[in-house]
Coordinates of C-alpha atoms and ligand atoms in Angstrom, one line a residue:
M1 CA 107.6 91.1 120.7
V2 CA 111.2 90.9 119.5
V3 CA 112.3 91.2 123.2
G4 CA 109.9 88.4 124.1
L5 CA 111.3 86.2 121.3
L6 CA 114.9 87.0 122.4
M7 CA 114.0 86.0 126.0
V8 CA 112.5 82.7 124.8
V9 CA 115.6 82.0 122.6
A10 CA 117.9 82.9 125.5
S11 CA 116.1 80.7 128.0
L12 CA 116.1 77.8 125.5
L13 CA 119.8 78.2 124.9
V14 CA 120.5 78.2 128.7
L15 CA 118.2 75.2 129.0
L16 CA 120.1 73.4 126.2
L17 CA 123.4 74.2 127.8
F18 CA 122.3 72.8 131.2
Q19 CA 120.8 69.9 129.4
Y20 CA 124.0 69.2 127.6
N21 CA 126.1 69.4 130.8
W22 CA 123.7 67.2 132.6
L23 CA 123.6 64.7 129.7
R24 CA 127.4 64.6 129.6
H25 CA 127.3 63.7 133.3
V26 CA 124.6 61.1 132.8
E27 CA 126.7 59.7 129.9
R28 CA 129.7 59.1 132.2
V29 CA 127.6 57.7 135.1
S30 CA 125.4 55.6 132.9
A31 CA 128.4 53.9 131.3
F32 CA 129.5 52.9 134.8
A33 CA 126.0 51.9 135.7
Y34 CA 125.7 49.8 132.6
R35 CA 128.9 48.0 133.2
A36 CA 127.8 47.4 136.8
T37 CA 124.4 46.1 135.6
L38 CA 126.2 43.6 133.3
H39 CA 128.3 42.3 136.1
G40 CA 125.2 42.1 138.2
Y41 CA 123.8 39.6 135.6
L42 CA 126.8 37.3 136.2
D43 CA 126.3 37.6 140.0
A44 CA 122.6 36.9 139.6
V45 CA 123.1 33.7 137.5
S46 CA 125.8 32.4 139.9
A47 CA 123.5 33.1 142.9
E48 CA 120.6 31.3 141.3
V49 CA 122.7 28.3 140.6
E50 CA 123.9 28.2 144.2
F51 CA 120.3 28.8 145.4
Y52 CA 119.1 25.8 143.4
Y53 CA 121.7 23.3 144.6
R54 CA 121.6 24.5 148.2
G55 CA 117.8 24.0 148.2
V56 CA 118.2 20.5 146.8
A57 CA 120.8 19.6 149.3
E58 CA 118.9 21.0 152.2
R59 CA 115.8 19.0 151.3
M60 CA 117.5 15.7 150.5
L61 CA 120.3 15.6 153.1
E62 CA 118.3 16.5 156.2
V63 CA 118.4 13.0 157.8
P64 CA 117.6 12.4 161.6
A65 CA 120.4 10.7 163.5
D66 CA 117.9 8.2 165.1
L67 CA 117.4 6.5 161.8
F68 CA 121.1 5.5 161.8
V69 CA 121.1 4.6 165.5
D70 CA 117.9 2.5 165.2
G71 CA 118.9 0.9 161.9
R72 CA 115.9 2.5 160.1
T73 CA 117.7 3.9 157.1
D74 CA 115.2 2.3 154.8
Q75 CA 112.8 5.2 155.7
I76 CA 115.2 7.6 154.0
A77 CA 114.9 5.6 150.8
T78 CA 111.1 5.9 151.0
R79 CA 111.4 9.7 151.4
W80 CA 113.9 10.0 148.5
G81 CA 111.6 8.0 146.4
S82 CA 108.6 10.2 147.1
E83 CA 110.5 13.4 146.3
P84 CA 112.3 13.0 143.1
V85 CA 114.8 15.8 142.4
A86 CA 116.4 17.0 139.2
G87 CA 120.1 17.6 138.8
V88 CA 121.2 14.8 141.1
R89 CA 123.0 11.7 139.6
Q90 CA 123.2 9.7 142.8
L91 CA 122.0 9.9 146.4
F92 CA 123.9 8.0 149.1
L93 CA 124.3 7.4 152.8
V94 CA 127.3 6.3 154.9
D95 CA 126.4 4.5 158.1
Y96 CA 129.0 4.6 160.9
T97 CA 126.9 3.0 163.6
R98 CA 127.8 -0.5 162.7
D99 CA 131.2 -0.1 161.1
P100 CA 133.7 2.7 162.0
Y101 CA 135.0 2.7 158.4
G102 CA 131.5 3.3 157.2
N103 CA 128.9 1.2 155.4
I104 CA 128.1 2.9 152.1
L105 CA 124.5 2.6 150.8
V106 CA 123.5 4.1 147.4
Y107 CA 119.9 4.8 146.5
D108 CA 118.6 2.7 143.6
R109 CA 116.0 4.7 141.9
A110 CA 114.6 1.8 140.0
Q111 CA 114.1 -0.4 143.0
G112 CA 113.3 2.5 145.4
R113 CA 115.7 1.2 148.1
L114 CA 119.2 1.5 149.4
L115 CA 121.8 -1.0 148.2
S116 CA 125.4 -1.6 149.0
P117 CA 127.4 -0.6 145.9
F118 CA 130.1 -2.5 144.1
A119 CA 133.6 -1.2 144.3
S120 CA 133.8 1.6 141.7
D121 CA 135.2 5.0 141.0
E122 CA 132.0 6.4 142.4
T123 CA 132.4 4.4 145.7
M124 CA 136.0 5.6 145.9
A125 CA 134.9 9.2 145.4
I126 CA 132.3 8.8 148.3
I127 CA 134.9 7.3 150.6
V128 CA 137.4 10.0 149.8
A129 CA 134.9 12.8 150.3
C130 CA 133.9 11.4 153.7
S131 CA 137.3 10.4 154.9
T132 CA 138.0 13.3 157.2
W133 CA 134.9 12.7 159.2
Q134 CA 135.4 9.0 159.2
L135 CA 138.8 9.6 160.9
M136 CA 137.2 12.0 163.4
G137 CA 134.5 9.4 164.1
I138 CA 137.0 6.7 164.7
R139 CA 139.0 8.9 167.1
G140 CA 135.7 9.9 168.8
V141 CA 136.2 13.6 168.1
P142 CA 132.9 15.5 168.5
I143 CA 131.7 17.2 165.3
H144 CA 130.2 20.6 165.9
H145 CA 130.1 22.0 162.3
I146 CA 127.5 19.8 160.6
G147 CA 126.9 22.1 157.6
M148 CA 127.0 21.0 154.0
R149 CA 130.3 20.3 152.4
V150 CA 131.2 20.3 148.7
D151 CA 133.9 18.0 147.3
E152 CA 134.8 18.7 143.7
R153 CA 138.3 17.3 143.7
D154 CA 137.2 14.8 141.1
P155 CA 135.2 16.8 138.5
Q156 CA 133.5 13.5 137.4
Y157 CA 132.1 13.1 140.9
R158 CA 131.0 16.4 142.4
I159 CA 129.6 15.7 145.8
I160 CA 127.6 17.6 148.3
F161 CA 127.3 15.9 151.7
R162 CA 126.7 16.5 155.3
P163 CA 127.7 14.6 158.5
I164 CA 124.9 13.3 160.7
V165 CA 125.7 13.4 164.4
D166 CA 123.9 12.2 167.5
G167 CA 123.1 14.2 170.7
S168 CA 126.7 14.0 171.9
S169 CA 128.0 15.3 168.5
Q170 CA 129.4 11.9 167.6
L171 CA 129.4 10.9 164.0
V172 CA 126.7 8.3 163.2
G173 CA 126.4 8.7 159.5
A174 CA 126.6 11.0 156.4
A175 CA 124.1 11.8 153.6
G176 CA 125.3 13.0 150.2
L177 CA 124.5 13.4 146.6
I178 CA 126.5 13.4 143.4
L179 CA 125.7 16.2 140.9
D180 CA 124.6 15.7 137.4
E181 CA 126.6 18.0 135.1
D182 CA 124.4 17.5 132.1
Y183 CA 121.4 18.9 134.0
L184 CA 123.4 22.1 134.9
E185 CA 124.4 22.5 131.3
R186 CA 121.3 21.7 129.4
T187 CA 118.5 22.7 131.8
L188 CA 119.5 24.7 134.8
I189 CA 121.7 27.4 133.3
P190 CA 119.4 28.0 130.2
Q191 CA 116.4 28.3 132.6
I192 CA 118.2 30.7 134.9
V193 CA 119.6 32.8 132.1
D194 CA 116.1 33.1 130.6
H195 CA 114.7 34.1 133.9
V196 CA 117.5 36.5 135.0
L197 CA 118.4 38.3 131.7
P198 CA 116.0 40.9 130.4
A199 CA 114.1 39.6 127.3
G200 CA 115.4 40.8 124.0
E201 CA 118.4 42.5 125.5
T202 CA 120.4 39.2 125.6
E203 CA 120.4 38.8 121.8
S204 CA 121.0 42.4 120.9
T205 CA 123.6 43.7 123.3
F206 CA 125.6 40.9 125.0
C207 CA 126.0 37.2 125.2
L208 CA 126.4 35.1 128.4
V209 CA 128.6 32.1 128.0
A210 CA 129.1 29.3 130.5
S211 CA 132.3 27.2 130.0
D212 CA 133.6 24.1 131.8
P213 CA 137.1 23.8 133.3
A214 CA 138.4 22.6 129.9
G215 CA 137.3 25.8 128.3
R216 CA 134.5 24.1 126.3
I217 CA 131.5 26.4 125.9
A218 CA 128.6 24.5 127.6
F219 CA 126.0 27.2 127.0
Q220 CA 125.7 30.6 125.2
S221 CA 122.8 32.9 125.2
C222 CA 123.3 34.2 121.7
D223 CA 123.8 32.9 118.2
D224 CA 127.2 31.9 116.9
R225 CA 126.8 34.5 114.2
D226 CA 126.5 37.4 116.7
L227 CA 129.7 36.3 118.3
R228 CA 131.5 35.9 115.0
D229 CA 130.4 39.3 113.9
N230 CA 131.8 40.9 117.0
G231 CA 135.1 39.0 117.4
P232 CA 137.8 37.0 115.7
P233 CA 137.0 33.6 114.3
P234 CA 137.5 30.6 116.7
S235 CA 141.2 30.1 117.2
D236 CA 141.1 26.6 118.7
P237 CA 138.4 24.4 117.2
A238 CA 139.4 21.5 119.4
R239 CA 138.1 23.4 122.4
S240 CA 134.9 24.3 120.8
T241 CA 132.8 21.3 120.2
K242 CA 130.8 19.0 122.3
E243 CA 128.6 16.3 120.9
G244 CA 124.9 16.9 121.5
G245 CA 125.6 20.2 123.3
R246 CA 123.7 23.4 122.5
V247 CA 126.9 25.1 121.5
A248 CA 129.5 24.6 118.9
G249 CA 132.1 26.7 117.3
S250 CA 132.8 29.8 119.4
A251 CA 135.0 28.8 122.3
G252 CA 138.0 30.3 120.6
L253 CA 136.6 33.7 121.4
L254 CA 136.9 33.4 125.1
G255 CA 140.1 35.0 126.5
T256 CA 141.4 36.0 123.1
K257 CA 142.9 39.5 122.8
D258 CA 140.1 41.0 120.7
A259 CA 137.2 39.2 122.3
P260 CA 134.9 41.8 123.8
V261 CA 134.7 40.3 127.2
V262 CA 132.7 42.5 129.6
G263 CA 133.4 40.4 132.7
S264 CA 133.7 36.9 133.9
M265 CA 133.4 34.9 137.2
N266 CA 133.4 31.4 138.5
L267 CA 130.3 29.7 139.9
A268 CA 130.3 30.2 143.7
F269 CA 128.9 27.1 145.5
V270 CA 129.2 24.0 143.2
F271 CA 130.8 23.7 139.8
T272 CA 133.3 26.3 141.1
D273 CA 135.7 25.6 138.2
W274 CA 133.0 26.6 135.7
T275 CA 133.2 30.1 134.3
L276 CA 130.5 32.5 133.4
T277 CA 131.6 35.1 130.9
L278 CA 129.7 38.1 129.4
L279 CA 130.7 39.0 125.9
R280 CA 129.6 42.2 124.3
I281 CA 128.0 41.8 120.9
G282 CA 126.5 45.2 120.6
A283 CA 127.8 48.6 121.5
S284 CA 130.2 49.0 124.4
P285 CA 128.8 50.7 127.5
T286 CA 130.7 53.8 126.5
E287 CA 129.4 53.7 123.0
W288 CA 125.9 52.9 124.3
A289 CA 126.0 55.9 126.7
R290 CA 127.3 58.1 123.9
A291 CA 124.5 57.0 121.6
N292 CA 122.1 57.9 124.3
L293 CA 123.7 61.3 124.8
R294 CA 123.4 61.9 121.0
F295 CA 119.8 60.8 120.9
N296 CA 118.8 63.0 123.9
L297 CA 120.7 66.0 122.5
V298 CA 119.0 65.7 119.1
L299 CA 115.6 65.3 120.8
S300 CA 116.2 68.3 123.0
I301 CA 117.2 70.4 120.0
V302 CA 114.2 69.3 118.0
I303 CA 111.9 70.0 120.9
S304 CA 113.4 73.4 121.4
G305 CA 113.0 74.1 117.6
V306 CA 109.4 73.1 117.7
L307 CA 108.8 75.2 120.8
L308 CA 110.5 78.2 119.2
G309 CA 108.5 77.6 116.0
G310 CA 105.3 77.6 118.1
V311 CA 106.3 80.8 119.9
V312 CA 107.1 82.5 116.6
L313 CA 103.8 81.4 115.1
A314 CA 101.9 82.6 118.2
A315 CA 103.8 85.9 118.1
R316 CA 103.0 86.4 114.4
A317 CA 99.3 85.6 115.1
A318 CA 99.3 88.1 118.0
N319 CA 101.1 90.7 115.7
R320 CA 98.5 90.2 113.0
S321 CA 95.6 90.6 115.3
V322 CA 97.1 93.7 116.8
R323 CA 97.6 95.1 113.3
L324 CA 94.1 94.2 112.3
S325 CA 92.6 95.8 115.4
R326 CA 94.7 99.0 114.8
M327 CA 93.6 99.0 111.1
K328 CA 90.0 98.7 112.2
S329 CA 90.2 101.6 114.6
D330 CA 91.9 103.6 111.8
F331 CA 89.1 102.7 109.6
V332 CA 86.5 104.0 112.0
S333 CA 88.3 107.3 112.3
N334 CA 88.8 107.5 108.5
V335 CA 85.2 106.9 107.8
S336 CA 84.1 109.5 110.4
H337 CA 86.5 111.9 108.8
E338 CA 85.1 111.2 105.3
L339 CA 81.5 111.6 106.6
R340 CA 82.2 114.8 108.5
T341 CA 83.5 116.9 105.6
P342 CA 80.5 116.5 103.1
I343 CA 78.0 116.8 106.0
A344 CA 79.6 120.0 107.2
S345 CA 79.6 121.4 103.6
I346 CA 76.0 120.4 103.1
R347 CA 75.0 122.1 106.4
V348 CA 76.8 125.4 105.5
F349 CA 75.3 125.6 102.0
A350 CA 71.8 124.6 103.3
E351 CA 72.0 127.3 106.1
L352 CA 73.0 129.9 103.6
L353 CA 70.1 129.1 101.4
R354 CA 67.6 128.9 104.3
A355 CA 68.7 132.3 105.6
G356 CA 67.5 133.8 102.3
K357 CA 70.7 136.0 102.1
I358 CA 71.6 134.6 98.7
Q359 CA 69.9 136.8 96.2
S360 CA 71.6 135.8 93.0
S361 CA 69.9 132.9 91.3
E362 CA 73.4 131.7 90.0
K363 CA 74.6 131.4 93.5
V364 CA 71.5 129.5 94.5
L365 CA 72.1 127.2 91.6
E366 CA 75.8 126.8 92.5
Y367 CA 75.1 126.0 96.2
G368 CA 72.4 123.6 95.2
E369 CA 74.9 121.8 92.9
R370 CA 77.5 121.7 95.7
I371 CA 74.9 120.2 98.1
E372 CA 74.1 117.6 95.4
D373 CA 77.8 116.8 94.8
E374 CA 78.5 116.3 98.5
A375 CA 75.4 114.1 98.8
T376 CA 76.6 112.0 95.9
R377 CA 80.0 111.6 97.5
L378 CA 78.2 110.5 100.7
T379 CA 76.1 108.0 98.8
R380 CA 79.2 106.6 97.1
L381 CA 81.0 106.2 100.4
L382 CA 78.0 104.5 102.0
D383 CA 77.7 102.3 98.9
K384 CA 81.3 101.3 99.3
I385 CA 80.9 100.4 102.9
L386 CA 77.7 98.5 102.2
D387 CA 79.4 96.6 99.4
F388 CA 82.2 95.7 101.6
S389 CA 79.8 94.5 104.3
R390 CA 77.9 92.4 101.8
I391 CA 81.2 90.8 100.5
E392 CA 82.4 90.1 104.1
S393 CA 79.2 88.4 105.1
G394 CA 79.0 86.5 101.8
R395 CA 75.7 88.2 100.8
K396 CA 77.1 89.9 97.7
I397 CA 75.2 88.8 94.6
Y398 CA 76.6 89.2 91.1
R399 CA 74.4 89.3 88.0
F400 CA 76.4 88.2 85.0
E401 CA 75.3 89.4 81.6
P402 CA 77.0 89.5 78.2
T403 CA 78.5 93.0 78.1
D404 CA 80.6 95.0 75.7
L405 CA 83.5 95.7 78.1
A406 CA 85.0 98.5 75.9
Q407 CA 81.7 100.3 75.9
L408 CA 81.2 99.8 79.7
V409 CA 84.7 101.3 80.3
G410 CA 83.9 104.2 78.0
Q411 CA 80.7 105.0 79.8
R412 CA 82.3 104.8 83.3
V413 CA 85.2 107.0 82.3
E414 CA 82.9 109.5 80.8
R415 CA 80.8 109.5 83.9
F416 CA 83.9 109.8 86.1
R417 CA 85.1 112.8 84.1
Q418 CA 81.9 114.6 85.2
R419 CA 82.8 114.5 88.8
P420 CA 83.7 118.0 90.1
E421 CA 86.9 116.8 91.9
V422 CA 88.1 115.4 88.6
A423 CA 87.7 118.6 86.7
E424 CA 91.4 119.5 86.7
F425 CA 92.5 116.0 85.6
S426 CA 92.9 114.7 82.1
V427 CA 91.4 111.2 81.9
Q428 CA 92.5 109.8 78.6
L429 CA 90.8 106.7 77.2
M430 CA 92.8 104.8 74.6
D431 CA 91.2 103.2 71.6
A432 CA 89.9 99.8 72.5
P433 CA 90.2 96.7 70.3
T434 CA 87.0 95.1 69.3
F435 CA 86.0 91.7 70.9
D436 CA 83.0 89.7 71.7
P437 CA 80.8 90.6 74.7
I438 CA 82.0 89.2 78.0
S439 CA 79.7 87.8 80.6
L440 CA 80.1 90.1 83.6
D441 CA 78.3 92.1 86.3
A442 CA 78.5 95.6 84.8
D443 CA 77.7 97.4 88.0
A444 CA 80.3 95.5 90.0
I445 CA 83.0 95.9 87.3
G446 CA 82.0 99.6 86.9
L447 CA 82.4 100.2 90.6
A448 CA 85.8 98.4 90.6
L449 CA 86.9 100.7 87.8
D450 CA 85.6 103.7 89.7
N451 CA 87.7 102.7 92.7
L452 CA 90.9 102.5 90.6
L453 CA 90.1 105.8 88.9
E454 CA 89.4 107.5 92.3
N455 CA 92.7 106.1 93.7
A456 CA 94.5 107.4 90.5
T457 CA 93.3 110.9 91.3
K458 CA 93.7 110.7 95.1
Y459 CA 97.3 109.5 94.9
S460 CA 98.2 111.5 91.8
G461 CA 100.7 113.8 93.5
E462 CA 101.6 116.7 91.1
S463 CA 100.5 114.8 88.0
R464 CA 97.1 115.4 86.5
T465 CA 97.1 112.8 83.8
I466 CA 95.3 109.4 84.0
V467 CA 95.2 107.0 81.1
V468 CA 92.7 104.2 80.8
Q469 CA 93.3 101.4 78.3
V470 CA 91.5 98.2 77.4
K471 CA 93.7 95.5 76.0
Q472 CA 93.1 92.0 74.7
E473 CA 95.1 88.8 75.2
R474 CA 94.5 85.3 74.0
S475 CA 92.4 84.2 77.0
R476 CA 91.7 87.4 78.9
V477 CA 91.1 91.1 78.6
G478 CA 92.6 93.7 80.8
V479 CA 91.4 97.2 81.8
L480 CA 94.5 99.3 82.7
V481 CA 94.3 102.4 84.9
I482 CA 97.7 104.2 84.6
D483 CA 98.7 107.2 86.7
Q484 CA 101.9 109.1 87.1
G485 CA 101.3 109.7 90.8
R486 CA 103.3 108.9 93.9
G487 CA 103.6 105.2 93.3
I488 CA 103.7 102.4 95.8
A489 CA 106.8 100.8 97.4
R490 CA 107.4 97.2 96.4
S491 CA 107.1 96.0 100.0
E492 CA 103.6 97.5 100.2
Q493 CA 102.3 96.2 96.8
E494 CA 100.8 93.0 98.1
R495 CA 99.4 94.4 101.3
I496 CA 97.4 97.3 99.7
F497 CA 94.7 94.7 98.7
D498 CA 94.2 93.8 102.4
R499 CA 91.1 95.2 103.9
F500 CA 91.6 98.5 105.9
H501 CA 95.3 98.6 104.8
R502 CA 96.5 102.1 103.8
V503 CA 100.0 103.0 103.0
D504 CA 101.2 105.5 105.5
Q505 CA 103.2 108.3 103.7
G506 CA 102.5 110.8 106.4
D507 CA 99.4 112.1 104.7
V508 CA 96.8 109.3 105.5
H509 CA 94.6 111.9 107.1
D510 CA 95.0 114.5 104.3
V511 CA 94.1 112.0 101.6
K512 CA 90.8 110.6 102.5
G513 CA 90.1 106.9 102.3
T514 CA 88.9 103.9 104.1
G515 CA 91.3 101.2 103.0
L516 CA 88.4 99.2 101.5
G517 CA 88.6 100.2 97.8
L518 CA 91.2 97.7 96.6
S519 CA 89.9 94.8 98.7
I520 CA 86.5 95.3 97.1
V521 CA 88.2 95.5 93.6
E522 CA 90.1 92.2 94.3
H523 CA 86.9 90.5 95.5
V524 CA 84.9 91.6 92.4
V525 CA 87.5 90.4 89.9
H526 CA 88.0 87.1 91.7
A527 CA 84.2 86.6 91.6
H528 CA 84.6 87.0 87.8
G529 CA 87.4 84.4 87.7
G530 CA 89.9 87.2 87.1
S531 CA 92.6 89.0 89.0
V532 CA 93.9 92.5 89.7
T533 CA 97.6 93.3 89.3
V534 CA 99.7 96.3 90.1
E535 CA 102.9 97.6 88.7
S536 CA 104.3 100.6 90.5
R537 CA 107.5 102.5 91.2
L538 CA 107.7 104.9 94.0
G539 CA 107.5 108.5 92.7
K540 CA 106.9 107.4 89.1
G541 CA 103.3 106.2 89.1
S542 CA 101.2 103.0 89.1
T543 CA 99.4 100.8 86.7
F544 CA 96.5 98.8 88.1
T545 CA 95.0 96.2 85.7
L546 CA 91.7 94.4 86.1
W547 CA 92.1 91.0 84.3
L548 CA 88.9 89.3 83.2
P549 CA 88.8 85.9 81.5
R550 CA 87.3 85.9 78.0
R551 CA 84.6 83.4 78.9
P552 CA 83.9 83.9 82.6
N553 CA 81.1 82.2 84.6
E554 CA 77.8 82.7 82.7
T555 CA 75.5 82.3 85.7
G556 CA 74.9 84.8 88.5
G557 CA 75.4 84.0 92.2
T558 CA 76.7 85.0 95.5
A559 CA 80.4 85.1 96.3
Ligands
ADP1 P1 91.8 103.9 100.2 O1 90.4 104.2 100.6 O2 92.8 104.2 101.3 O3 92.2 104.5 99.0 P2 92.3 101.5 98.9 O4 92.0 100.1 99.3 O5 91.6 101.9 97.6 O6 91.9 102.4 100.1 O7 93.8 101.6 98.7 C1 94.7 101.1 99.7 C2 96.0 101.9 99.7 O8 96.7 101.7 98.5 C3 95.8 103.4 99.7 O9 95.6 103.9 101.0 C4 97.0 103.9 99.0 O10 98.0 104.1 100.0 C5 97.4 102.8 98.1 N1 97.0 103.1 96.7 C6 96.0 102.7 96.0 N2 95.9 103.1 94.8 C7 97.1 103.9 94.6 C8 97.6 104.6 93.5 N3 97.1 104.7 92.3 N4 98.8 105.3 93.7 C9 99.4 105.2 94.9 N5 98.9 104.5 96.0 C10 97.8 103.9 95.8

């Protein structure tokens, strides 16, 4: 069993060691992975912004060249009116079919048609954005790359536009849109962040901040408090406020020495001068990975401990059942041994008598007495076994009656003295104090006392003196059986009350016994609400005491 346990402990240790090494490895890799994941969030937000604006531009700026050539640009206005789109401040066309310098038409949402705009910054921005193509158109240079272009030279007028060419790649027009910054800031980025970042994680571990070219924070995914708790206070309040914006107060964090910036990048397609920044507000990736390592290690150790505990419990249960089955088989062999001796004696004496060889009447008397003694011993043994079986099966019935305990002890001691095997012993009964009768089962207590007296003789060693004493305490009375025999080791003193248990001193087969006596004694006194105690020193003798309460249960019953 010990070897088995050692094997389990050794394998658990090896497992823990491997686990530890593996977790260390995971700790390193997961810190990298975590960092990469965080950067992935930035990429994802930027990609979603690009995806949105490309989609809008594809839909709105796809204009057939025929409409310019045939002068049917009104139809475009009808389409734009039927498909309203968010995030666009202005839609426009430039028609080069009538005027090589371009005829600018802006879409009037209220009237649902195209109008020629007044000269304004906006008109200038459109002219500047389209100027390259305008020149190519004037010079008749064919235009092959008709993809979308972005012009953000003037941050007030961020323009996406595309040239429209006819079948011979000659410029006939341009379609474009001017982006709405407020939409990006108040609607698009918050929506995308909500959608891209895992719920809950944003608030607890990091904060995504979008800032414009001036460094003003246009959006942040966490509270100001979280940022303040994890970084220095704002250093440049001038940069940090925007009227009506979602954010105020934390811009000073960005780019400062202590600000826990995980990563940052510019938007990719439009608003390319806007910056997305990830700030750490919880544990750093390394701290996070370390905390994970610690948690996993503790978990592994706890699980190993529980496993070990389970194995130890199972081993103890197995050990106990092995011990019990060994004690049972010892019991069977002890009982057979105890039965065989008296039966053999009875047979010998009976044969002698039957053969009629014994002439002297004294001898006949003596042999008759021997047969009677052996038969009595057999009866006592069988009574003990039957008693035990009744107790085990819960069929034992006690009949309580008010009894003079001192008198009962006197009678049982007297009767015990009559036993032939006790002849050479001096069984002394000390004077008992007088007290009121106690309610008890006289037979059961008498048998318990007999068991103690038998043991005192059986395990007497060289000593031949046994003392019996009745003593009274405030709430209980005790019957002491004192011998000066071989005594019982301290380690055995509790176990001697276990059924079948016998102390092995190398003579278990010489001193007859079943290992039942003390377990019966203990059961009887417990049924009386009392207890049995032992004080013993190896080689010096033992004192067994039956303790009975002064007012035990008055009624009879099973136990
Ligand atoms: P047994 O039939 O073996 O006597 P018991 O249950 O009466 O069974 O006793 C259990 C064991 O306790 C005995 O085998 C013996 O080793 C020990 N024992 C009991 N009484 C005494 C005593 N008075 N002195 C020494 N050992 C004792």
